[in-house]
Short mmCIF file of C-alpha atoms and ligand atoms in Angstrom, two decimals:
data_model
loop_
_atom_site.label_atom_id
_atom_site.label_comp_id
_atom_site.label_asym_id
_atom_site.label_seq_id
_atom_site.Cartn_x
_atom_site.Cartn_y
_atom_site.Cartn_z
CA MET A 1 -55.48 59.09 14.55
CA THR A 2 -52.64 61.31 16.02
CA GLU A 3 -49.98 60.38 13.52
CA THR A 4 -48.77 64.03 13.24
CA LYS A 5 -48.13 64.19 16.94
CA ASP A 6 -44.70 62.61 17.85
CA LYS A 7 -45.80 59.79 20.22
CA LYS A 8 -49.07 57.63 20.36
CA THR A 9 -51.24 60.51 21.95
CA PHE A 10 -54.65 61.12 22.26
CA TYR A 11 -56.44 63.67 23.73
CA ILE A 12 -60.36 64.26 24.47
CA THR A 13 -62.53 66.39 26.02
CA THR A 14 -66.38 67.28 27.62
CA PRO A 15 -67.86 70.52 27.36
CA ILE A 16 -67.35 72.33 30.77
CA TYR A 17 -70.36 71.99 32.67
CA TYR A 18 -72.51 75.56 33.98
CA PRO A 19 -73.08 75.37 37.66
CA SER A 20 -76.40 76.68 37.57
CA ALA A 21 -77.99 73.43 39.25
CA LYS A 22 -76.98 69.49 39.86
CA LEU A 23 -76.26 67.64 36.89
CA HIS A 24 -78.83 65.44 35.24
CA ILE A 25 -78.13 62.32 33.45
CA GLY A 26 -78.41 64.49 30.02
CA HIS A 27 -75.38 66.03 31.57
CA ALA A 28 -73.53 62.08 32.22
CA TYR A 29 -74.33 61.33 28.73
CA CYS A 30 -71.46 62.98 27.41
CA THR A 31 -69.14 62.28 30.12
CA THR A 32 -70.00 58.56 29.82
CA ILE A 33 -69.22 58.94 25.98
CA ALA A 34 -66.19 60.91 26.38
CA ASP A 35 -64.75 58.52 29.62
CA ALA A 36 -65.40 54.94 27.28
CA VAL A 37 -63.19 56.55 24.37
CA ALA A 38 -60.85 57.55 26.58
CA ARG A 39 -60.79 54.46 28.12
CA PHE A 40 -60.93 52.55 24.96
CA LYS A 41 -57.70 54.37 23.51
CA ARG A 42 -55.66 53.79 26.82
CA LEU A 43 -56.31 50.01 26.07
CA ALA A 44 -55.40 50.30 22.40
CA GLY A 45 -52.18 51.68 24.03
CA TYR A 46 -52.58 55.53 23.66
CA GLU A 47 -50.85 57.94 25.80
CA VAL A 48 -54.32 59.37 26.99
CA PHE A 49 -55.48 63.19 28.20
CA PHE A 50 -59.02 63.41 28.60
CA LEU A 51 -60.28 66.69 30.40
CA THR A 52 -63.63 67.65 32.02
CA GLY A 53 -64.40 70.56 34.38
CA SER A 54 -67.00 73.85 35.20
CA ASP A 55 -68.06 77.00 33.40
CA GLU A 56 -67.91 79.01 36.43
CA HIS A 57 -68.46 82.59 35.06
CA GLY A 58 -70.97 84.93 33.50
CA GLN A 59 -73.58 87.11 34.38
CA LYS A 60 -76.39 84.19 35.03
CA ILE A 61 -74.12 83.01 37.75
CA GLN A 62 -73.50 86.42 39.39
CA ARG A 63 -76.97 87.45 39.84
CA THR A 64 -78.18 83.88 41.22
CA ALA A 65 -75.38 84.35 43.58
CA GLU A 66 -76.50 87.61 44.66
CA GLU A 67 -79.95 86.24 44.86
CA GLN A 68 -78.66 84.31 47.64
CA GLY A 69 -76.81 86.56 49.62
CA ILE A 70 -73.97 85.09 48.54
CA THR A 71 -70.45 85.95 46.39
CA PRO A 72 -70.42 83.65 42.90
CA LEU A 73 -67.26 81.68 43.89
CA GLU A 74 -69.38 80.85 47.11
CA TYR A 75 -71.89 79.14 44.85
CA VAL A 76 -69.92 77.58 42.51
CA ASP A 77 -67.47 75.83 45.05
CA LYS A 78 -70.65 74.18 46.50
CA ILE A 79 -72.36 72.84 43.00
CA VAL A 80 -68.70 72.04 41.56
CA ALA A 81 -68.32 69.75 44.17
CA SER A 82 -71.32 67.88 43.76
CA PHE A 83 -69.79 67.55 40.21
CA GLN A 84 -66.78 65.92 41.07
CA GLU A 85 -68.55 63.71 43.41
CA LEU A 86 -70.92 62.65 40.67
CA TRP A 87 -67.43 61.80 38.24
CA GLN A 88 -66.05 60.06 40.70
CA LYS A 89 -69.16 57.78 41.26
CA LEU A 90 -69.79 57.73 37.72
CA GLU A 91 -66.02 56.23 36.96
CA ILE A 92 -64.96 59.04 35.46
CA SER A 93 -61.36 58.77 34.36
CA ASN A 94 -60.61 62.59 33.54
CA ASP A 95 -57.06 63.05 33.76
CA ASP A 96 -57.72 66.87 35.02
CA PHE A 97 -60.55 69.32 36.07
CA ILE A 98 -60.71 72.66 34.42
CA ARG A 99 -62.50 75.27 36.89
CA THR A 100 -62.84 78.54 34.33
CA SER A 101 -62.32 80.30 38.49
CA GLU A 102 -58.67 79.31 38.78
CA PRO A 103 -55.66 81.21 38.41
CA ARG A 104 -53.99 79.00 35.94
CA HIS A 105 -57.50 79.04 33.58
CA HIS A 106 -57.31 83.10 33.82
CA LYS A 107 -53.80 83.50 33.26
CA VAL A 108 -53.81 81.30 29.67
CA VAL A 109 -57.16 82.94 28.61
CA GLN A 110 -55.47 86.89 28.83
CA ASP A 111 -52.24 85.60 27.24
CA PHE A 112 -54.77 84.12 24.50
CA PHE A 113 -56.86 87.55 24.60
CA LYS A 114 -53.39 89.68 24.45
CA ARG A 115 -51.74 87.71 21.77
CA ILE A 116 -54.88 88.25 19.55
CA GLN A 117 -54.54 91.94 20.50
CA GLU A 118 -51.68 92.30 19.62
CA LYS A 119 -52.13 90.62 16.27
CA GLY A 120 -54.89 93.22 15.69
CA ASP A 121 -57.77 90.84 15.78
CA ILE A 122 -59.52 92.83 18.89
CA TYR A 123 -60.47 96.05 18.95
CA LYS A 124 -62.50 98.43 21.01
CA GLY A 125 -65.89 99.50 19.82
CA GLU A 126 -69.29 99.69 20.85
CA TYR A 127 -72.22 96.83 21.05
CA THR A 128 -75.70 97.44 21.00
CA GLY A 129 -77.76 94.10 20.35
CA LEU A 130 -79.66 91.22 21.88
CA TYR A 131 -78.23 89.10 24.38
CA CYS A 132 -79.77 86.14 26.44
CA THR A 133 -78.73 85.61 29.39
CA PRO A 134 -79.60 82.14 30.44
CA CYS A 135 -77.70 80.84 27.31
CA GLU A 136 -75.18 83.68 27.60
CA SER A 137 -75.36 84.80 23.66
CA TYR A 138 -75.83 87.44 21.36
CA TRP A 139 -78.38 86.97 18.76
CA THR A 140 -79.05 89.74 16.22
CA GLU A 141 -83.14 90.41 15.28
CA LEU A 142 -83.03 87.96 12.50
CA GLN A 143 -81.78 84.93 14.05
CA LEU A 144 -84.71 85.29 17.23
CA ASP A 145 -87.37 82.28 17.20
CA GLU A 146 -90.79 83.89 16.01
CA ASN A 147 -91.63 85.03 18.85
CA GLY A 148 -88.54 87.47 19.25
CA CYS A 149 -86.72 85.03 21.77
CA CYS A 150 -83.72 82.93 21.91
CA PRO A 151 -83.29 80.32 18.93
CA ASP A 152 -82.03 78.20 21.43
CA CYS A 153 -83.99 78.21 24.59
CA HIS A 154 -87.02 80.50 23.50
CA ARG A 155 -86.62 82.78 26.80
CA PRO A 156 -86.56 86.46 25.92
CA VAL A 157 -83.35 88.31 25.53
CA GLU A 158 -81.90 91.92 26.89
CA LYS A 159 -81.16 94.29 24.28
CA VAL A 160 -77.84 95.32 25.52
CA SER A 161 -75.51 98.84 24.34
CA GLU A 162 -72.14 98.98 25.89
CA GLU A 163 -68.60 99.83 25.36
CA ALA A 164 -66.82 96.72 24.53
CA TYR A 165 -64.18 94.84 22.31
CA PHE A 166 -64.63 92.88 19.34
CA PHE A 167 -63.15 90.41 18.08
CA LYS A 168 -62.56 90.05 14.07
CA MET A 169 -64.07 86.75 13.43
CA SER A 170 -65.12 88.05 10.28
CA LYS A 171 -62.07 87.73 9.14
CA TYR A 172 -61.76 84.36 9.29
CA ALA A 173 -64.90 83.14 8.02
CA ASP A 174 -64.11 81.81 4.61
CA ALA A 175 -60.99 80.09 6.28
CA VAL A 176 -63.30 78.40 8.61
CA LEU A 177 -65.35 77.64 5.68
CA LYS A 178 -63.06 75.77 3.72
CA HIS A 179 -61.52 74.32 6.77
CA ILE A 180 -64.75 72.70 7.52
CA GLU A 181 -66.03 71.66 3.72
CA GLU A 182 -62.51 70.48 3.02
CA ASN A 183 -62.32 68.20 5.95
CA PRO A 184 -65.41 65.86 6.08
CA ASP A 185 -64.08 64.31 9.75
CA PHE A 186 -63.51 67.86 11.38
CA LEU A 187 -67.13 68.00 12.35
CA GLU A 188 -69.63 64.87 12.79
CA PRO A 189 -72.13 64.06 12.44
CA VAL A 190 -72.86 65.23 8.43
CA SER A 191 -75.95 66.70 10.02
CA ARG A 192 -74.49 69.23 11.70
CA ARG A 193 -71.68 69.83 9.62
CA ASN A 194 -74.42 70.77 7.01
CA GLU A 195 -75.84 73.38 9.52
CA MET A 196 -72.90 74.82 10.06
CA ILE A 197 -71.95 75.29 6.88
CA ASN A 198 -75.45 77.19 5.98
CA PHE A 199 -74.49 78.99 9.12
CA ILE A 200 -71.23 80.65 8.05
CA LYS A 201 -72.70 81.01 4.50
CA GLN A 202 -75.02 83.62 5.97
CA GLY A 203 -72.02 85.63 6.92
CA LEU A 204 -70.33 85.83 9.84
CA GLU A 205 -70.14 89.15 12.15
CA ASP A 206 -67.34 90.20 14.35
CA LEU A 207 -67.73 88.88 18.03
CA CYS A 208 -68.23 91.03 21.06
CA VAL A 209 -66.03 89.37 23.77
CA SER A 210 -66.17 91.64 26.64
CA ARG A 211 -69.06 93.22 28.85
CA THR A 212 -69.27 95.78 31.54
CA SER A 213 -72.09 95.36 32.96
CA PHE A 214 -71.15 92.67 35.99
CA ASP A 215 -67.88 91.83 37.01
CA TRP A 216 -67.68 87.62 37.92
CA GLY A 217 -65.36 86.86 34.50
CA ILE A 218 -61.76 86.94 33.87
CA PRO A 219 -60.78 91.26 33.30
CA VAL A 220 -59.85 92.11 29.67
CA PRO A 221 -56.36 92.75 30.26
CA GLY A 222 -55.30 96.21 30.81
CA ASP A 223 -58.88 97.46 30.59
CA GLU A 224 -60.32 95.91 33.73
CA LYS A 225 -63.88 97.62 33.88
CA HIS A 226 -64.22 94.72 31.02
CA VAL A 227 -64.62 91.46 31.60
CA ILE A 228 -63.95 88.38 28.86
CA TYR A 229 -67.30 87.17 27.66
CA VAL A 230 -67.75 83.87 29.09
CA TRP A 231 -67.85 82.24 25.96
CA PHE A 232 -64.49 83.40 24.46
CA ASP A 233 -63.26 82.04 28.34
CA ALA A 234 -64.63 79.07 28.43
CA VAL A 235 -63.59 77.10 24.99
CA ILE A 236 -60.20 78.31 25.57
CA ASN A 237 -60.17 75.47 28.77
CA TYR A 238 -58.99 73.17 26.52
CA ILE A 239 -55.66 74.28 25.92
CA THR A 240 -55.40 76.16 29.40
CA PRO A 241 -53.66 72.33 30.85
CA LEU A 242 -50.99 72.40 27.95
CA PHE A 243 -50.65 76.30 27.02
CA GLY A 244 -47.13 78.11 28.01
CA ASP A 245 -45.83 74.00 28.45
CA ALA A 246 -44.11 73.46 25.44
CA GLU A 247 -43.69 69.85 25.89
CA LYS A 248 -47.33 69.12 26.62
CA MET A 249 -48.49 71.43 23.74
CA LYS A 250 -46.30 69.61 21.38
CA LYS A 251 -47.62 66.08 23.09
CA PHE A 252 -51.29 66.66 23.30
CA TRP A 253 -52.43 69.80 21.06
CA PRO A 254 -54.53 69.96 18.59
CA ALA A 255 -57.10 67.60 20.79
CA ASP A 256 -58.44 64.65 18.99
CA ILE A 257 -62.15 65.65 19.62
CA HIS A 258 -64.12 67.95 21.79
CA LEU A 259 -67.13 65.88 22.03
CA VAL A 260 -70.14 68.68 22.59
CA GLY A 261 -73.53 68.62 22.83
CA LYS A 262 -75.85 69.44 19.55
CA GLU A 263 -76.56 72.91 20.76
CA ILE A 264 -72.96 74.18 21.14
CA VAL A 265 -72.09 72.90 17.69
CA ARG A 266 -71.42 76.09 16.52
CA PHE A 267 -69.43 77.58 19.11
CA HIS A 268 -67.02 75.13 18.94
CA SER A 269 -66.34 74.61 14.75
CA ILE A 270 -66.65 78.26 14.47
CA ILE A 271 -65.96 80.32 16.92
CA TRP A 272 -63.33 78.14 18.47
CA PRO A 273 -61.29 77.34 15.15
CA CYS A 274 -61.68 81.09 14.26
CA MET A 275 -60.21 82.34 18.01
CA LEU A 276 -57.41 79.36 17.48
CA MET A 277 -56.58 80.45 13.35
CA ALA A 278 -56.22 84.19 15.34
CA ALA A 279 -53.96 82.73 17.53
CA ASP A 280 -51.91 80.77 14.96
CA LEU A 281 -52.90 77.14 16.42
CA PRO A 282 -53.57 74.28 15.20
CA LEU A 283 -57.60 73.06 15.00
CA PRO A 284 -58.59 70.56 17.01
CA LYS A 285 -59.05 67.44 15.05
CA LYS A 286 -62.72 66.69 15.10
CA ILE A 287 -65.78 68.20 17.02
CA TYR A 288 -68.62 65.51 17.80
CA GLY A 289 -72.42 67.24 18.30
CA HIS A 290 -74.00 64.28 19.98
CA GLY A 291 -77.59 64.10 20.41
CA TRP A 292 -79.64 64.79 23.51
CA LEU A 293 -81.28 62.56 26.03
CA ILE A 294 -84.92 63.20 25.40
CA ILE A 295 -87.81 62.68 28.16
CA GLY A 296 -91.32 61.98 26.91
CA GLY A 297 -90.47 63.43 24.06
CA ASP A 298 -88.71 66.73 25.20
CA LYS A 299 -84.93 67.33 25.98
CA MET A 300 -84.14 66.68 29.71
CA SER A 301 -83.10 70.02 30.97
CA LYS A 302 -83.75 72.05 34.27
CA SER A 303 -85.81 74.60 32.49
CA LYS A 304 -87.73 71.59 31.42
CA GLY A 305 -88.20 70.51 34.73
CA ASN A 306 -88.44 66.87 33.68
CA VAL A 307 -84.71 66.16 34.84
CA VAL A 308 -83.38 62.35 36.47
CA ASP A 309 -80.84 62.58 38.75
CA PRO A 310 -77.82 60.58 37.96
CA MET A 311 -76.98 60.54 41.80
CA LEU A 312 -80.02 58.47 42.43
CA LEU A 313 -79.90 56.00 39.16
CA ILE A 314 -76.15 55.15 40.33
CA ASP A 315 -77.59 54.23 44.21
CA GLU A 316 -80.25 52.52 43.27
CA PHE A 317 -78.74 50.82 39.81
CA SER A 318 -75.41 50.86 40.15
CA ALA A 319 -72.58 53.00 38.09
CA ASP A 320 -71.91 49.91 35.57
CA ALA A 321 -75.31 49.67 34.31
CA ILE A 322 -75.87 53.41 33.55
CA ARG A 323 -72.90 53.65 31.56
CA TYR A 324 -74.29 50.48 29.63
CA PHE A 325 -77.32 51.90 29.37
CA LEU A 326 -76.29 54.98 28.25
CA LEU A 327 -73.88 53.62 26.05
CA ARG A 328 -76.06 50.75 24.48
CA GLU A 329 -79.38 52.29 24.16
CA ILE A 330 -78.63 55.68 22.31
CA THR A 331 -77.01 56.01 18.56
CA LEU A 332 -74.37 58.52 18.62
CA GLY A 333 -75.31 61.60 16.78
CA GLN A 334 -78.75 61.00 17.81
CA ASP A 335 -81.22 61.97 20.21
CA GLY A 336 -82.39 59.00 22.54
CA ASN A 337 -85.33 58.44 25.28
CA PHE A 338 -84.40 57.74 28.50
CA ASN A 339 -87.14 55.41 30.01
CA ARG A 340 -86.77 53.57 33.35
CA ASP A 341 -88.63 50.96 32.18
CA ALA A 342 -86.15 49.90 29.17
CA LEU A 343 -83.42 50.90 31.86
CA ILE A 344 -84.46 48.13 33.97
CA THR A 345 -85.25 45.71 31.39
CA ARG A 346 -81.60 46.06 30.09
CA ILE A 347 -80.05 45.54 33.47
CA ASN A 348 -82.29 42.22 33.64
CA ALA A 349 -81.84 40.99 29.84
CA ASP A 350 -78.09 42.20 29.24
CA LEU A 351 -76.29 42.08 32.59
CA ALA A 352 -78.72 39.86 34.73
CA ASN A 353 -78.87 37.70 32.35
CA ASP A 354 -76.61 37.29 29.22
CA LEU A 355 -73.91 38.53 31.42
CA GLY A 356 -74.16 36.90 34.91
CA ASN A 357 -75.33 33.76 33.50
CA LEU A 358 -72.72 33.38 31.09
CA LEU A 359 -70.32 33.77 34.16
CA HIS A 360 -71.80 32.38 36.48
CA ARG A 361 -72.26 29.14 34.65
CA THR A 362 -68.84 28.72 33.47
CA LEU A 363 -67.41 29.55 36.86
CA ASN A 364 -69.66 26.95 38.55
CA MET A 365 -68.74 23.78 35.61
CA ILE A 366 -65.24 25.02 36.25
CA GLY A 367 -65.79 24.64 39.95
CA LYS A 368 -67.85 21.74 39.80
CA PHE A 369 -66.47 19.16 37.20
CA GLN A 370 -62.52 20.19 37.38
CA LYS A 371 -62.12 21.69 40.83
CA GLY A 372 -61.86 24.96 40.01
CA ILE A 373 -58.81 24.07 37.63
CA LEU A 374 -58.71 24.82 33.95
CA ILE A 375 -56.94 22.09 31.65
CA ALA A 376 -55.48 22.95 28.33
CA PRO A 377 -57.42 22.13 25.66
CA LYS A 378 -56.15 19.56 22.55
CA GLY A 379 -58.06 19.54 19.06
CA GLU A 380 -60.73 21.38 18.59
CA ASN A 381 -64.04 20.24 17.17
CA GLU A 382 -66.47 22.46 14.46
CA ILE A 383 -68.47 24.07 17.15
CA ASP A 384 -64.57 25.17 19.50
CA LYS A 385 -63.80 26.41 16.08
CA SER A 386 -66.67 28.48 15.18
CA LEU A 387 -66.53 29.67 18.48
CA LYS A 388 -63.21 30.73 18.28
CA SER A 389 -63.50 32.50 15.19
CA ASP A 390 -66.29 34.24 16.65
CA ALA A 391 -64.01 36.00 19.32
CA MET A 392 -61.65 36.96 16.79
CA GLU A 393 -64.21 38.57 14.88
CA THR A 394 -65.45 40.33 17.38
CA ALA A 395 -62.60 41.79 19.02
CA LYS A 396 -61.72 42.93 15.02
CA ASN A 397 -64.74 44.73 14.76
CA TYR A 398 -65.04 45.79 18.57
CA ARG A 399 -61.90 47.54 17.74
CA ARG A 400 -63.15 49.15 14.37
CA LEU A 401 -65.97 50.37 15.57
CA MET A 402 -64.60 51.90 18.83
CA GLU A 403 -62.43 53.84 16.30
CA ASN A 404 -65.22 54.74 14.25
CA MET A 405 -67.08 56.37 17.02
CA GLN A 406 -70.01 54.28 16.35
CA ILE A 407 -70.26 52.86 20.48
CA SER A 408 -73.66 51.40 20.49
CA ASP A 409 -72.69 48.76 17.99
CA ALA A 410 -69.50 48.16 19.29
CA VAL A 411 -71.34 47.19 22.35
CA ARG A 412 -73.68 45.25 20.50
CA THR A 413 -70.71 43.09 18.99
CA VAL A 414 -69.72 42.15 22.40
CA TRP A 415 -73.06 41.16 23.54
CA LYS A 416 -74.07 39.13 20.47
CA PHE A 417 -70.61 37.43 21.19
CA ILE A 418 -71.62 37.07 25.01
CA GLY A 419 -75.16 35.25 23.35
CA ARG A 420 -72.90 33.10 20.94
CA SER A 421 -70.46 32.17 24.21
CA ASN A 422 -74.27 30.94 26.05
CA LYS A 423 -75.17 29.23 22.96
CA TYR A 424 -71.94 27.25 23.00
CA ILE A 425 -72.58 26.08 26.54
CA ASP A 426 -75.93 24.55 25.45
CA GLU A 427 -74.89 23.38 21.87
CA THR A 428 -71.59 20.97 23.94
CA ALA A 429 -73.67 20.53 27.26
CA PRO A 430 -71.10 19.91 29.45
CA TRP A 431 -73.11 18.16 31.85
CA THR A 432 -73.20 15.29 29.48
CA LEU A 433 -69.59 15.18 28.62
CA ALA A 434 -68.90 15.15 32.52
CA LYS A 435 -70.65 12.07 32.73
CA ASP A 436 -68.84 10.28 30.22
CA GLU A 437 -64.98 9.63 30.88
CA THR A 438 -63.63 9.66 27.69
CA GLN A 439 -65.40 13.00 26.95
CA LYS A 440 -63.13 14.04 30.07
CA GLN A 441 -60.97 15.91 27.45
CA ASN A 442 -63.88 17.17 25.81
CA LEU A 443 -65.30 18.97 28.81
CA ALA A 444 -61.60 20.19 29.43
CA ASN A 445 -61.79 22.05 25.94
CA VAL A 446 -65.49 23.31 26.35
CA LEU A 447 -64.51 25.03 30.11
CA TYR A 448 -61.32 26.27 28.83
CA ASN A 449 -62.97 27.69 26.00
CA LEU A 450 -65.42 29.25 28.07
CA ALA A 451 -63.08 30.89 31.10
CA GLU A 452 -60.96 32.53 27.27
CA SER A 453 -64.21 33.71 25.62
CA LEU A 454 -65.19 35.44 29.54
CA ARG A 455 -61.36 36.91 29.92
CA ILE A 456 -61.90 38.41 26.20
CA VAL A 457 -65.43 39.92 26.94
CA SER A 458 -63.85 41.57 30.16
CA ILE A 459 -61.66 43.40 28.31
CA LEU A 460 -63.99 44.38 25.60
CA ILE A 461 -66.07 45.94 28.27
CA SER A 462 -63.95 47.34 30.48
CA PRO A 463 -64.41 50.59 28.65
CA TYR A 464 -68.03 50.90 29.07
CA MET A 465 -68.09 49.19 32.50
CA PRO A 466 -64.61 49.05 34.51
CA ALA A 467 -65.97 47.64 37.59
CA THR A 468 -68.00 45.03 36.34
CA ALA A 469 -64.90 44.05 33.81
CA LYS A 470 -62.74 43.65 36.92
CA LYS A 471 -65.28 41.58 38.89
CA ILE A 472 -64.61 39.03 36.11
CA HIS A 473 -60.96 39.51 35.64
CA ASP A 474 -60.63 38.57 39.53
CA GLN A 475 -63.10 35.81 39.60
CA LEU A 476 -60.91 34.26 36.59
CA LYS A 477 -58.05 35.20 38.16
CA VAL A 478 -56.24 36.22 35.64
CA ASN A 479 -52.81 36.30 36.40
CA GLN A 480 -52.12 39.87 34.59
CA PRO A 481 -52.85 42.94 36.73
CA PHE A 482 -55.59 44.14 35.20
CA GLU A 483 -54.27 47.62 34.66
CA LYS A 484 -51.58 46.58 32.52
CA ILE A 485 -54.01 44.96 29.86
CA GLN A 486 -54.24 46.03 26.25
CA LEU A 487 -56.86 45.53 23.89
CA GLU A 488 -54.57 43.15 22.01
CA ASP A 489 -54.62 41.22 25.33
CA ALA A 490 -58.35 40.33 23.78
CA GLU A 491 -57.14 39.73 19.67
CA THR A 492 -55.25 36.24 20.95
CA PHE A 493 -57.39 33.17 21.81
CA GLY A 494 -55.70 31.36 24.30
CA ARG A 495 -53.95 33.44 27.08
CA LEU A 496 -54.52 30.87 30.09
CA GLU A 497 -52.63 28.97 30.95
CA ASP A 498 -53.09 25.07 31.68
CA ASN A 499 -53.82 24.45 35.92
CA HIS A 500 -54.85 27.93 35.84
CA GLU A 501 -57.34 27.72 38.88
CA VAL A 502 -60.13 30.14 38.62
CA GLY A 503 -62.16 31.50 41.41
CA LYS A 504 -65.93 30.73 42.56
CA PRO A 505 -69.11 33.00 40.46
CA GLU A 506 -70.14 36.00 42.54
CA GLN A 507 -73.29 37.50 41.34
CA LEU A 508 -72.42 40.97 38.96
CA PHE A 509 -76.26 42.60 38.61
CA PRO A 510 -78.86 41.47 41.03
CA ARG A 511 -82.05 40.73 38.73
CA ILE A 512 -84.42 43.80 39.34
CA GLU A 513 -88.05 42.94 40.68
CA VAL A 514 -90.70 45.04 38.41
CA LYS A 515 -93.77 46.38 40.72
O1 ME8 B 601 -73.37 74.29 27.21
N1 ME8 B 601 -78.85 65.16 27.16
O2 ME8 B 601 -73.06 73.80 29.27
P1 ME8 B 601 -74.19 73.20 29.99
C1 ME8 B 601 -77.48 65.31 26.53
N2 ME8 B 601 -71.15 75.53 29.31
N3 ME8 B 601 -76.93 66.20 26.91
C2 ME8 B 601 -76.98 67.18 26.84
C3 ME8 B 601 -78.43 67.49 27.49
C4 ME8 B 601 -79.60 66.02 27.65
N4 ME8 B 601 -80.74 66.28 27.90
N5 ME8 B 601 -78.60 68.43 28.57
C5 ME8 B 601 -77.44 69.25 28.78
C6 ME8 B 601 -72.43 74.39 28.67
N6 ME8 B 601 -76.36 68.67 27.43
C7 ME8 B 601 -71.54 75.41 28.71
C8 ME8 B 601 -70.17 74.59 27.42
S1 ME8 B 601 -67.79 74.70 26.57
C9 ME8 B 601 -66.41 75.29 25.89
C10 ME8 B 601 -68.99 74.91 28.07
C11 ME8 B 601 -75.25 68.52 27.61
O3 ME8 B 601 -73.91 72.69 31.53
C12 ME8 B 601 -75.10 69.67 26.66
O4 ME8 B 601 -75.22 69.51 25.01
O5 ME8 B 601 -75.64 73.88 29.69
C13 ME8 B 601 -73.94 70.29 26.51
O6 ME8 B 601 -72.78 69.65 25.87
C14 ME8 B 601 -73.10 70.00 27.74
O7 ME8 B 601 -74.25 68.95 28.33
C15 ME8 B 601 -73.11 70.80 29.19
O8 ME8 B 601 -74.34 71.46 29.14
#
């Protein structure tokens, strides 16, 4: 994926979230996917840079802060702290966190602005148009919905007329269209790609990139009564940690994936690429537009009042259970339902039963029949052979599916193997073998193969459920430090040594009683 870079590196981003309210489980969905991909890539030996952050400027924030009688910074400080707490609780492994109010970001945005301005791609003019403050988006008359409101959020737009700076986006329309058409991997899934191609074909106007009616933003260099348009400021966050550092830039830019929700694909696949072209910088390799988390048939969003608080869910069910549900239940690119009953069913069936029982039964039998000590296997029968080949096939498919961002399919593949391993216990009936002295080696083979299967499972699930993966690793007492484990370790069967002592089983997920 990163052949053009000098090292095996991988750079993934989430959108930076508006601190207009508490984050809901829909936001956590995007960040969890990005985290699973980042962890997978680390496991596959890449040097990963995973970025998220907060998008703090704009008229909406300024107005809300004024209403509360505090400064915008006081207002955002508190909310951004709650974002960071949530990501920590959800085990998000981001390498940096950009707050757009930080001086390092201001500097990069102003440098970027100047660079394009010096090239002649930013000019001063008069803006008269329609502005949606909640979405911080400009619209033309033609783009409004049937009620004359914002086509995205369907709230009223405001007529704005002011002196403003413009970015010559029209100049790059053909180039960006060509790029999207010639590079099928650039914008996925294909439905979003078609949407954007149609959008550009209707013509791209120059983009108004400054405002004078409020001041909570980054000043236009040399003309401080203007602040830079919040979306222009926001997308630049993706290069903030790299810009001005030639080595880091070379290592991580272009980004491998900008993962974003479907309603903001336009900003990422059209406006941001035009800006990068104007700045003579390479375009990101992929924009992936995921679907929405739906609740009761509607997009989960604060304005609809149907949000689910991820903090409460984590406290009730654990971060790993929530992560598992989001990754397993929703096919990336499509909308998916969030439903408490479905969550509980998954926890009980997949986590407490399938995975929990496999671990518990295996460690219990090794303890009971062999005093917790594994004995190296000798010989194999057809059932053993098929388990081992299924394990290797699973690891191979998993790598391919994760590389292709088919995350829910990858999760399913692992659970199919967990089911297969549980079936292996029933097929081999170790409790019967244990009663017959002549079956001692066969029993040892079965228990060894089960411990190995679990060792492999713990590696494969580590991008999805890092805490659970570590618990399995610890209960198996794998010698290798957990942090050093690589995907390759799951691609060989037979790593545990003769005489290896395993631990006692401890419950991974309690069953949830349904009232
Ligand atoms: O758009 N299901 O911020 P934001 C899935 N600041 N994803 C959802 C969702 C749901 N129900 N609700 C929201 C912004 N999201 C800008 C981004 S990037 C340079 C600037 C996703 O806080 C949404 O699709 O409104 C988007 O990708 C992300 O949360 C941030 O939304």
